[in-house]
Amino acid sequence: MQPTARPETVALPPVEPEPAVLVHSSADRRLATEHWLLATHPTPEQARREWSEPGKVALLPLGTLFSAVRLPGRLVLAVAGGKAPSRDVDALLDEVLEGGPVICDVQGPRYYALVPGSTPEKFRQALEEWRPLGVDCLGRGTYLGVPRVDAVEFDPQACASYWSVPMSSAATLCTPLNVARLIAAGKRVLEEAADES
């Protein structure tokens, strides 16, 4: 699978809006996304303060508006054919997850695909098979370190979490089926590599 260009790097031709069509700028969408994410926090101002420090994340509770599927770096990198987080890996995730938002914690590395809040319950049975791979589905009772919505570039010097696939607008999440397909593909690639060695 060849990675495609990230949406924010592609120049699109201007579009003339139809009469009575409301057009939202990317700044408006980022602000709406930030407010939506902050709505999960019991004290949104605290999370906003955490984001004010460069490279820092806000700890947001999971299980209400969204949950997260934790994907170990080796699984994602096996599918992408990469050795470390990179723009190419990000582009592949963007394509495979159809623009669903993903956070990369470069310390692991680990990737977190944001999914609907009910996903941990729906994935309960599949998780038994996925846990040996290092996959987990995080929901109620769990907090996730979420970077600022404008932290969308991998910086190897910063070692900071970033949006591998940025959230395109508020409440836009990964489709659980796409995440499951990514996990299945990673499992297959890792098994094939183990058989060859």
mmCIF file of C-alpha atoms in Angstrom, residues 16-24:
data_model
loop_
_atom_site.group_PDB
_atom_site.id
_atom_site.type_symbol
_atom_site.label_atom_id
_atom_site.label_comp_id
_atom_site.label_asym_id
_atom_site.label_seq_id
_atom_site.Cartn_x
_atom_site.Cartn_y
_atom_site.Cartn_z
ATOM 1 C CA GLU A 16 -17.091 28.533 -4.608
ATOM 2 C CA PRO A 17 -19.676 27.959 -1.880
ATOM 3 C CA GLU A 18 -23.276 27.517 -2.860
ATOM 4 C CA PRO A 19 -25.754 30.088 -1.584
ATOM 5 C CA ALA A 20 -26.701 29.514 2.078
ATOM 6 C CA VAL A 21 -23.784 27.112 2.641
ATOM 7 C CA LEU A 22 -21.755 27.787 5.762
ATOM 8 C CA VAL A 23 -18.021 27.315 5.216
ATOM 9 C CA HIS A 24 -15.786 26.622 8.232
#
